[in-house]
Coordinates of C-alpha atoms (C1' of nucleotides) in Angstrom, one line a residue:
Chain G
M25 CA 14.0 -12.4 29.5
S26 CA 11.2 -10.2 28.1
Q27 CA 12.7 -10.4 24.6
F28 CA 12.1 -14.2 24.5
D29 CA 8.7 -14.3 26.2
T30 CA 5.6 -15.2 24.2
K31 CA 4.1 -11.8 23.9
T32 CA 7.3 -10.2 22.5
R33 CA 7.9 -13.2 20.1
I34 CA 4.4 -12.6 18.8
L35 CA 5.0 -9.0 18.4
D36 CA 8.2 -9.6 16.5
A37 CA 6.8 -12.2 14.2
G38 CA 3.8 -10.0 13.5
E39 CA 5.8 -7.0 12.8
H40 CA 7.9 -9.0 10.2
L41 CA 5.1 -10.7 8.4
F42 CA 2.8 -7.7 8.3
A43 CA 5.6 -5.6 6.9
R44 CA 6.6 -8.3 4.3
D45 CA 3.2 -9.6 3.3
G46 CA 0.7 -7.1 4.3
F47 CA -2.0 -7.2 7.0
H48 CA -4.7 -9.2 5.0
N49 CA -2.2 -11.5 3.4
T50 CA -0.9 -12.6 6.8
S51 CA -2.5 -15.4 8.8
L52 CA -2.4 -15.9 12.5
R53 CA -1.1 -19.3 11.6
A54 CA 2.0 -17.9 9.9
I55 CA 2.6 -15.5 12.8
T56 CA 2.4 -18.2 15.6
S57 CA 4.4 -20.6 13.5
L58 CA 7.1 -18.2 13.0
A59 CA 7.0 -17.1 16.7
K60 CA 7.0 -20.7 17.7
V61 CA 3.9 -20.3 20.0
N62 CA 0.5 -21.8 20.0
L63 CA -2.2 -20.6 17.6
A64 CA -4.4 -19.6 20.4
A65 CA -1.7 -17.4 22.0
V66 CA -2.5 -14.4 19.8
N67 CA -6.1 -14.1 20.9
Y68 CA -5.2 -14.9 24.5
H69 CA -2.5 -12.1 24.7
F70 CA -4.0 -9.5 22.3
G71 CA -7.6 -10.3 21.8
S72 CA -7.6 -10.3 18.0
K73 CA -5.6 -10.1 14.9
E74 CA -6.4 -6.4 14.5
A75 CA -5.5 -5.7 18.2
L76 CA -2.1 -7.3 17.5
L77 CA -1.5 -4.9 14.7
Q78 CA -2.3 -2.0 16.9
A79 CA 0.1 -3.3 19.5
V80 CA 2.8 -3.9 16.9
I81 CA 2.5 -0.3 15.7
E82 CA 2.2 1.3 19.2
R83 CA 5.3 -0.4 20.5
R84 CA 7.6 1.6 18.3
L85 CA 5.5 4.4 17.2
L86 CA 4.9 6.0 20.6
P87 CA 8.6 6.5 21.5
L88 CA 9.2 7.5 17.9
N89 CA 6.6 10.3 18.2
Q90 CA 8.0 11.4 21.4
L91 CA 11.4 11.8 19.9
R92 CA 10.1 13.7 16.9
K93 CA 8.1 16.0 19.1
K94 CA 11.2 16.7 21.3
Q95 CA 13.2 17.5 18.2
I96 CA 10.6 19.8 16.7
D97 CA 10.2 21.6 20.0
A98 CA 13.9 22.1 20.2
V99 CA 13.9 23.8 16.7
L100 CA 11.0 26.0 17.8
A101 CA 12.8 27.0 21.0
A102 CA 16.1 27.8 19.4
A103 CA 14.2 29.9 16.9
A104 CA 12.2 31.7 19.5
A105 CA 15.3 32.5 21.5
T106 CA 16.7 34.4 18.5
G107 CA 13.4 36.0 17.6
A108 CA 13.7 34.5 14.1
A109 CA 11.3 32.1 12.3
P110 CA 12.4 28.4 12.5
S111 CA 14.0 27.2 9.2
A112 CA 12.1 24.8 7.1
K113 CA 15.1 22.4 6.6
A114 CA 15.6 22.0 10.5
L115 CA 11.9 21.2 10.9
L116 CA 12.0 18.7 8.2
R117 CA 15.0 17.1 9.6
A118 CA 13.3 16.9 13.0
F119 CA 10.4 15.1 11.5
I120 CA 12.1 12.9 8.9
E121 CA 15.5 12.0 10.4
P122 CA 14.3 10.1 13.5
T123 CA 12.1 8.0 11.4
L124 CA 14.4 7.0 8.7
A125 CA 17.4 6.7 11.0
F126 CA 15.5 4.4 13.1
R127 CA 15.9 1.7 10.4
S128 CA 19.5 1.2 11.5
A129 CA 18.2 0.0 14.9
G130 CA 18.0 -3.5 13.6
P131 CA 16.1 -5.8 11.2
G132 CA 12.9 -5.5 13.3
A133 CA 13.1 -1.8 13.2
Q134 CA 13.4 -1.9 9.4
D135 CA 10.4 -4.1 9.2
F136 CA 8.6 -1.7 11.2
I137 CA 9.5 1.4 9.2
A138 CA 8.4 -0.4 6.0
L139 CA 5.1 -1.2 7.8
I140 CA 4.2 2.2 8.7
G141 CA 5.5 3.6 5.5
R142 CA 2.8 1.5 3.7
S143 CA 0.2 2.3 6.3
M144 CA -0.3 5.8 4.7
S145 CA -1.7 4.3 1.6
E146 CA -3.3 1.3 3.2
P147 CA -6.7 0.7 1.6
D148 CA -8.4 -0.8 4.7
E149 CA -9.7 2.0 6.8
T150 CA -9.5 0.1 10.1
V151 CA -5.8 -0.7 9.3
R152 CA -5.0 2.8 8.2
N153 CA -6.6 4.3 11.4
C154 CA -4.5 2.2 13.6
F155 CA -1.5 4.3 12.3
I156 CA -3.1 7.7 11.6
G157 CA -4.6 8.0 15.0
L158 CA -1.2 7.8 16.5
V159 CA 0.5 10.2 14.2
L160 CA -2.1 12.9 13.9
P161 CA -0.9 15.1 16.9
N162 CA 2.6 14.8 15.7
F163 CA 1.6 15.8 12.2
R164 CA -0.4 18.8 13.4
L165 CA 2.6 20.1 15.3
F166 CA 4.8 19.7 12.4
F167 CA 2.4 21.4 10.0
E168 CA 1.8 24.4 12.2
S169 CA 5.6 24.7 12.8
L170 CA 6.1 24.9 9.1
Q171 CA 3.6 27.6 8.7
L172 CA 5.9 29.7 10.9
A173 CA 8.8 28.8 8.7
L174 CA 7.0 29.5 5.5
P175 CA 4.4 32.2 6.3
Q176 CA 4.3 33.4 2.7
L177 CA 2.7 30.2 1.5
P178 CA -1.2 29.9 1.5
S179 CA -1.9 27.0 3.8
A180 CA -3.6 25.0 1.1
V181 CA -0.4 25.2 -0.9
L182 CA 1.7 24.4 2.1
M183 CA -0.5 21.4 2.9
A184 CA -0.2 20.1 -0.7
R185 CA 3.5 20.4 -0.5
V186 CA 3.7 18.7 2.9
Q187 CA 1.6 15.8 1.4
F188 CA 4.3 15.5 -1.4
T189 CA 6.9 15.4 1.3
L190 CA 5.0 12.7 3.1
G191 CA 4.7 10.7 -0.1
A192 CA 8.5 10.9 -0.9
M193 CA 9.2 9.9 2.7
S194 CA 6.9 7.0 2.8
H195 CA 8.1 5.7 -0.5
V196 CA 11.5 5.6 1.0
M197 CA 10.3 3.9 4.1
C198 CA 8.6 1.1 2.1
T199 CA 11.8 0.3 0.2
S200 CA 14.2 -1.2 2.6
H201 CA 17.3 -0.8 0.7
K202 CA 15.8 -2.1 -2.4
P203 CA 14.1 0.3 -4.9
I204 CA 10.5 -0.3 -5.7
I205 CA 11.3 -0.4 -9.4
N206 CA 14.2 -2.9 -9.3
D207 CA 15.9 -2.5 -12.6
P208 CA 19.1 -4.4 -13.1
S209 CA 20.5 -1.6 -15.2
A210 CA 19.9 0.9 -12.3
P211 CA 22.7 2.4 -10.4
K212 CA 23.8 1.1 -7.0
P213 CA 21.4 2.6 -4.3
L214 CA 22.9 5.2 -1.9
D215 CA 23.7 4.3 1.6
D216 CA 21.1 5.3 4.3
T217 CA 22.9 8.4 5.6
T218 CA 23.4 9.8 2.2
L219 CA 19.9 8.9 1.2
I220 CA 18.4 10.9 4.3
E221 CA 20.5 14.0 3.3
Q222 CA 19.4 13.7 -0.3
L223 CA 15.8 13.4 0.8
L224 CA 16.1 16.3 3.0
Q225 CA 17.6 18.4 0.3
F226 CA 15.0 17.4 -2.1
V227 CA 12.0 18.2 0.0
T228 CA 13.4 21.4 1.4
S229 CA 13.9 22.7 -2.2
G230 CA 10.4 21.6 -3.1
L231 CA 8.8 23.2 0.0
E232 CA 10.7 26.3 -0.5
A233 CA 10.1 26.6 -4.2
P234 CA 8.6 29.8 -5.6
Q235 CA 4.9 29.8 -6.4
Chain S
M24 CA -22.7 -2.6 -26.6
S25 CA -19.4 -3.6 -25.4
Q26 CA -19.5 -1.4 -22.4
F27 CA -22.4 -3.4 -20.9
D28 CA -21.1 -6.9 -21.7
T29 CA -20.1 -9.3 -19.0
K30 CA -16.3 -8.9 -19.5
T31 CA -16.3 -5.2 -19.1
R32 CA -18.7 -5.2 -16.3
I33 CA -16.3 -7.5 -14.4
L34 CA -13.4 -5.3 -15.3
D35 CA -15.2 -2.1 -14.0
A36 CA -16.2 -3.8 -10.8
G37 CA -12.8 -5.3 -10.2
E38 CA -11.1 -1.9 -10.8
H39 CA -13.4 -0.3 -8.3
L40 CA -13.1 -2.9 -5.5
F41 CA -9.4 -3.6 -6.1
A42 CA -8.8 0.2 -5.8
R43 CA -11.1 0.7 -2.7
D44 CA -10.3 -2.4 -0.7
G45 CA -7.2 -3.8 -1.9
F46 CA -6.6 -7.0 -3.8
H47 CA -6.5 -9.5 -1.0
N48 CA -9.4 -8.0 0.8
T49 CA -11.7 -8.1 -2.3
S50 CA -13.5 -11.4 -3.0
L51 CA -14.7 -12.6 -6.3
R52 CA -18.1 -12.8 -4.8
A53 CA -18.0 -9.1 -4.1
I54 CA -16.9 -8.4 -7.7
T55 CA -19.4 -10.7 -9.4
S56 CA -22.2 -9.3 -7.2
L57 CA -21.3 -5.8 -8.0
A58 CA -21.0 -6.6 -11.7
K59 CA -24.3 -8.4 -11.6
V60 CA -22.7 -11.5 -13.2
N61 CA -22.5 -15.0 -12.1
L62 CA -19.7 -16.1 -9.9
A63 CA -18.2 -18.5 -12.4
A64 CA -18.0 -15.8 -15.0
V65 CA -14.6 -14.4 -13.6
N66 CA -12.9 -17.8 -14.0
Y67 CA -14.5 -18.4 -17.3
H68 CA -13.5 -15.0 -18.9
F69 CA -10.2 -14.4 -17.1
G70 CA -9.0 -17.7 -15.7
S71 CA -8.3 -16.6 -12.1
K72 CA -8.5 -13.6 -9.7
E73 CA -5.0 -12.7 -10.4
A74 CA -5.4 -12.8 -14.2
L75 CA -8.4 -10.4 -13.6
L76 CA -6.2 -8.0 -11.8
Q77 CA -3.7 -8.1 -14.7
A78 CA -6.5 -7.5 -17.1
V79 CA -7.8 -4.5 -15.1
I80 CA -4.4 -2.9 -15.0
E81 CA -3.5 -3.6 -18.7
R82 CA -6.7 -2.1 -20.0
R83 CA -5.8 1.4 -19.0
L84 CA -2.0 1.2 -18.4
L85 CA -1.0 0.2 -21.9
P86 CA -2.7 3.2 -23.6
L87 CA -1.4 5.4 -20.8
N88 CA 2.1 4.2 -21.3
Q89 CA 1.9 5.0 -25.0
L90 CA 0.7 8.6 -24.2
R91 CA 3.5 9.1 -21.9
K92 CA 6.1 7.7 -24.3
K93 CA 4.9 10.1 -27.0
Q94 CA 5.1 13.0 -24.8
I95 CA 8.6 12.2 -23.6
D96 CA 9.7 11.5 -27.3
A97 CA 8.2 14.9 -28.2
V98 CA 10.3 16.8 -25.5
L99 CA 13.3 14.9 -26.6
A100 CA 12.8 15.7 -30.4
A101 CA 12.1 19.4 -29.6
A102 CA 15.4 19.7 -27.5
A103 CA 17.3 17.7 -30.2
A104 CA 16.1 20.1 -32.9
T105 CA 17.6 23.2 -31.0
G106 CA 20.8 21.2 -29.9
A107 CA 20.0 21.9 -26.3
A108 CA 19.4 19.5 -23.5
P109 CA 15.7 18.8 -22.7
S110 CA 14.4 20.6 -19.7
A111 CA 13.8 18.5 -16.4
K112 CA 10.4 20.3 -15.9
A113 CA 9.2 19.4 -19.4
L114 CA 10.2 15.8 -19.0
L115 CA 8.5 15.7 -15.5
R116 CA 5.4 17.1 -17.1
A117 CA 5.5 14.5 -19.8
F118 CA 5.6 11.7 -17.3
I119 CA 3.3 13.0 -14.6
E120 CA 0.6 15.0 -16.3
P121 CA -0.9 12.4 -18.3
T122 CA -1.2 10.1 -15.3
L123 CA -2.8 12.5 -12.9
A124 CA -4.9 14.3 -15.5
F125 CA -6.3 10.9 -16.4
R126 CA -8.3 11.1 -13.1
S127 CA -10.7 13.5 -14.7
A128 CA -11.7 10.9 -17.4
G129 CA -14.3 9.6 -15.0
P130 CA -14.9 7.7 -11.7
G131 CA -13.5 4.4 -13.2
A132 CA -10.3 6.3 -14.2
Q133 CA -10.0 7.7 -10.7
D134 CA -10.2 4.2 -9.2
F135 CA -7.7 3.0 -11.6
I136 CA -5.2 5.8 -10.7
A137 CA -5.6 5.1 -7.1
L138 CA -5.0 1.3 -7.7
I139 CA -1.7 1.8 -9.6
G140 CA -0.6 4.5 -7.2
R141 CA -0.8 1.9 -4.5
S142 CA 0.6 -0.9 -6.6
M143 CA 4.2 0.7 -6.1
S144 CA 4.2 -0.1 -2.4
E145 CA 2.1 -3.3 -2.7
P146 CA 3.7 -6.0 -0.4
D147 CA 2.6 -9.0 -2.4
E148 CA 5.2 -9.6 -5.1
T149 CA 2.9 -11.2 -7.7
V150 CA 0.6 -8.2 -7.5
R151 CA 3.3 -5.6 -7.7
N152 CA 4.8 -7.3 -10.7
C153 CA 1.5 -7.1 -12.5
F154 CA 2.1 -3.4 -12.5
I155 CA 6.0 -3.0 -12.6
G156 CA 6.5 -5.2 -15.6
L157 CA 4.3 -2.9 -17.6
V158 CA 5.8 0.4 -16.4
L159 CA 9.5 -0.5 -16.5
P160 CA 10.2 0.3 -20.2
N161 CA 8.4 3.6 -19.7
F162 CA 10.4 4.3 -16.5
R163 CA 13.7 3.6 -18.2
L164 CA 13.0 6.0 -21.0
F165 CA 12.0 8.6 -18.4
F166 CA 15.1 8.1 -16.3
E167 CA 17.5 8.1 -19.4
S168 CA 15.9 11.3 -20.6
L169 CA 16.4 12.9 -17.2
Q170 CA 20.1 12.0 -17.4
L171 CA 20.4 14.2 -20.4
A172 CA 18.5 17.0 -18.7
L173 CA 20.7 16.9 -15.5
P174 CA 24.1 15.5 -16.6
Q175 CA 25.8 17.1 -13.6
L176 CA 24.0 14.6 -11.2
P177 CA 25.7 11.2 -10.4
S178 CA 23.3 8.7 -11.6
A179 CA 22.8 7.2 -8.1
V180 CA 21.8 10.6 -6.8
L181 CA 19.6 11.3 -9.8
M182 CA 17.9 7.8 -9.3
A183 CA 17.3 8.6 -5.5
R184 CA 15.6 11.8 -6.5
V185 CA 13.6 10.2 -9.2
Q186 CA 12.4 7.7 -6.5
F187 CA 11.5 10.6 -4.2
T188 CA 9.5 11.9 -7.2
L189 CA 7.6 8.6 -7.7
G190 CA 6.9 8.6 -4.0
A191 CA 5.2 12.1 -4.1
M192 CA 3.4 11.1 -7.3
S193 CA 2.1 7.9 -6.1
H194 CA 1.0 9.5 -2.8
V195 CA -1.1 11.9 -4.7
M196 CA -2.4 9.2 -6.9
C197 CA -3.6 7.2 -3.9
T198 CA -5.6 10.1 -2.5
S199 CA -8.5 10.7 -4.7
H200 CA -9.4 14.2 -3.6
K201 CA -9.1 13.3 0.0
P202 CA -5.7 13.7 1.9
I203 CA -4.4 10.6 3.6
I204 CA -4.2 12.4 6.8
N205 CA -7.7 13.7 7.0
D206 CA -7.6 16.3 9.7
P207 CA -10.8 18.5 9.9
S208 CA -8.6 21.5 10.9
A209 CA -6.7 21.1 7.5
P210 CA -7.1 23.6 4.7
K211 CA -9.4 22.8 1.8
P212 CA -7.4 20.7 -0.7
L213 CA -6.5 22.3 -4.0
D214 CA -8.3 21.5 -7.3
D215 CA -6.7 18.9 -9.5
T216 CA -5.2 21.2 -12.0
T217 CA -3.5 23.4 -9.3
L218 CA -2.4 20.3 -7.6
I219 CA -0.6 19.0 -10.7
E220 CA 1.2 22.3 -11.1
Q221 CA 2.1 22.5 -7.6
L222 CA 3.5 18.9 -7.8
L223 CA 5.4 19.8 -10.9
Q224 CA 7.0 22.8 -9.2
F225 CA 7.8 20.8 -6.2
V226 CA 9.6 17.9 -7.8
T227 CA 11.3 20.1 -10.3
S228 CA 12.8 22.1 -7.5
G229 CA 13.7 19.0 -5.8
L230 CA 15.3 17.3 -8.8
E231 CA 17.3 20.5 -9.7
A232 CA 18.4 21.2 -6.1
P233 CA 22.2 21.7 -5.7
Q234 CA 24.0 18.8 -4.1
Chain Q
dG22 C1' -0.6 -19.6 30.3
dT23 C1' -0.5 -23.2 27.0
dC24 C1' -2.4 -26.7 24.6
dT25 C1' -5.9 -29.5 21.3
dA26 C1' -9.8 -29.5 18.9
dT27 C1' -13.1 -27.5 16.4
dA28 C1' -16.9 -24.3 15.4
dG29 C1' -18.4 -21.2 11.8
dA30 C1' -17.7 -18.5 8.1
dT31 C1' -15.4 -17.3 3.7
dT32 C1' -12.4 -18.2 0.2
dG33 C1' -10.9 -19.4 -5.1
dA34 C1' -11.9 -22.5 -8.2
dT35 C1' -14.5 -26.2 -10.9
dA36 C1' -17.9 -29.8 -12.7
dG37 C1' -21.6 -30.4 -15.2
dA38 C1' -26.6 -29.2 -16.6
dC39 C1' -28.7 -26.1 -19.8
Chain A
dG21 C1' -21.8 -18.2 -22.1
dT22 C1' -24.4 -18.7 -18.1
dC23 C1' -26.0 -21.0 -14.4
dT24 C1' -26.3 -24.0 -9.8
dA25 C1' -24.1 -26.7 -6.7
dT26 C1' -20.3 -27.8 -4.4
dC27 C1' -15.4 -29.0 -3.3
dA28 C1' -11.4 -28.4 -0.7
dA29 C1' -8.8 -25.2 1.6
dT30 C1' -8.3 -21.5 4.4
dC31 C1' -9.4 -18.3 7.8
dT32 C1' -10.4 -16.0 12.8
dA33 C1' -11.9 -17.1 16.9
dT34 C1' -13.2 -19.8 21.0
dA35 C1' -14.4 -23.6 24.2
dG36 C1' -12.5 -26.5 27.5
dA37 C1' -8.8 -29.9 29.3
dC38 C1' -4.4 -29.5 31.6

DNA sequence: GTCTATAGATTGATAGAC
DNA sequence: GTCTATCAATCTATAGAC
């Protein structure tokens, strides 16, 4: 029953509307109306609008982070077993694939991915911190692992290239099957699986580029 | 005198606050107070808050688009003169460099670049269209030129890779000298010139990657 | 836990004097 | 063109009945 209780319905509605309209452009009234619950229910169950956003993000990001960590650890362990350095592409896959593949988990998941894709460039600091605080440990592990894979790159250069990677990734996350620049003369977009492989190929080549 | 008149002061203040806090999180009162003009002046000179945003974007984006078009045309003309295809890197430079180098034009320009960098993933459609409508012709020219440079890529693949490029670019634009993920243990960021060269190297390698 | 009712603040926009 | 004053709508949050 939990998927039909008040708290979950609020989380689902918040996820959808925050993703579609942005945090500041979404009112509690719109959320409670979509969730078919009373206006006061948000403050009763979550305390405030901002705490609701935090709950929306945590619900899915905590498991996602665990999965990413597990996959990165697996790549590191496999490399350590052979004594070789981990491959950059395997690390990129461990970081990127769980995130983007998660979109297929359903329409709510798709909303969520768009929401956190946009959180990276969110102007409001309190909103951005809701997301960054949860991702930072994961990101540190990812960056340190990449240093093992690409030891020849100065760390400032590697960091810049990782930021380019995050940018490409978050841009894809924001666009749920529709390109940001929606030109009628544009070619038909790739399916999600192909898109992920293309992204991996793109950022691997970029990260491994000569200086 | 025009740089101290009411209209310009409103444009400057709007540019700064829209970039820093986002459109929906910026009030007309905040703008007129920063600009030291009367509250009613915005509606008198621009008609509405949204029309002000449009004016803020147009003021700098129209010249920037002209510059980008000129540089892309120059690359195409040079290639046509030798009978060879244009190089992907030269086209990328023509599209990216004017935008990012424009940050050095001053603090207002820096705000502006962050503002349009975020416009790509702006949730609100009316806000996003303020920006996309102005960029689309420029983008079409860019994409069609790249098809000449990389004729072996299916256009859907090229479009995906160009979207990755836009993502990396807009991410850099959003972060004015401070990385989105601001980790105290992170290396010191690169200076702007080096950053642009690194971005060009990254996206060129990504675009030219084998399939 | 859920509801109504409302407080208290802020918003974009405008009317009308000067 | 600039100002004051204000309208009407919206917002988050809460108090208190049930």
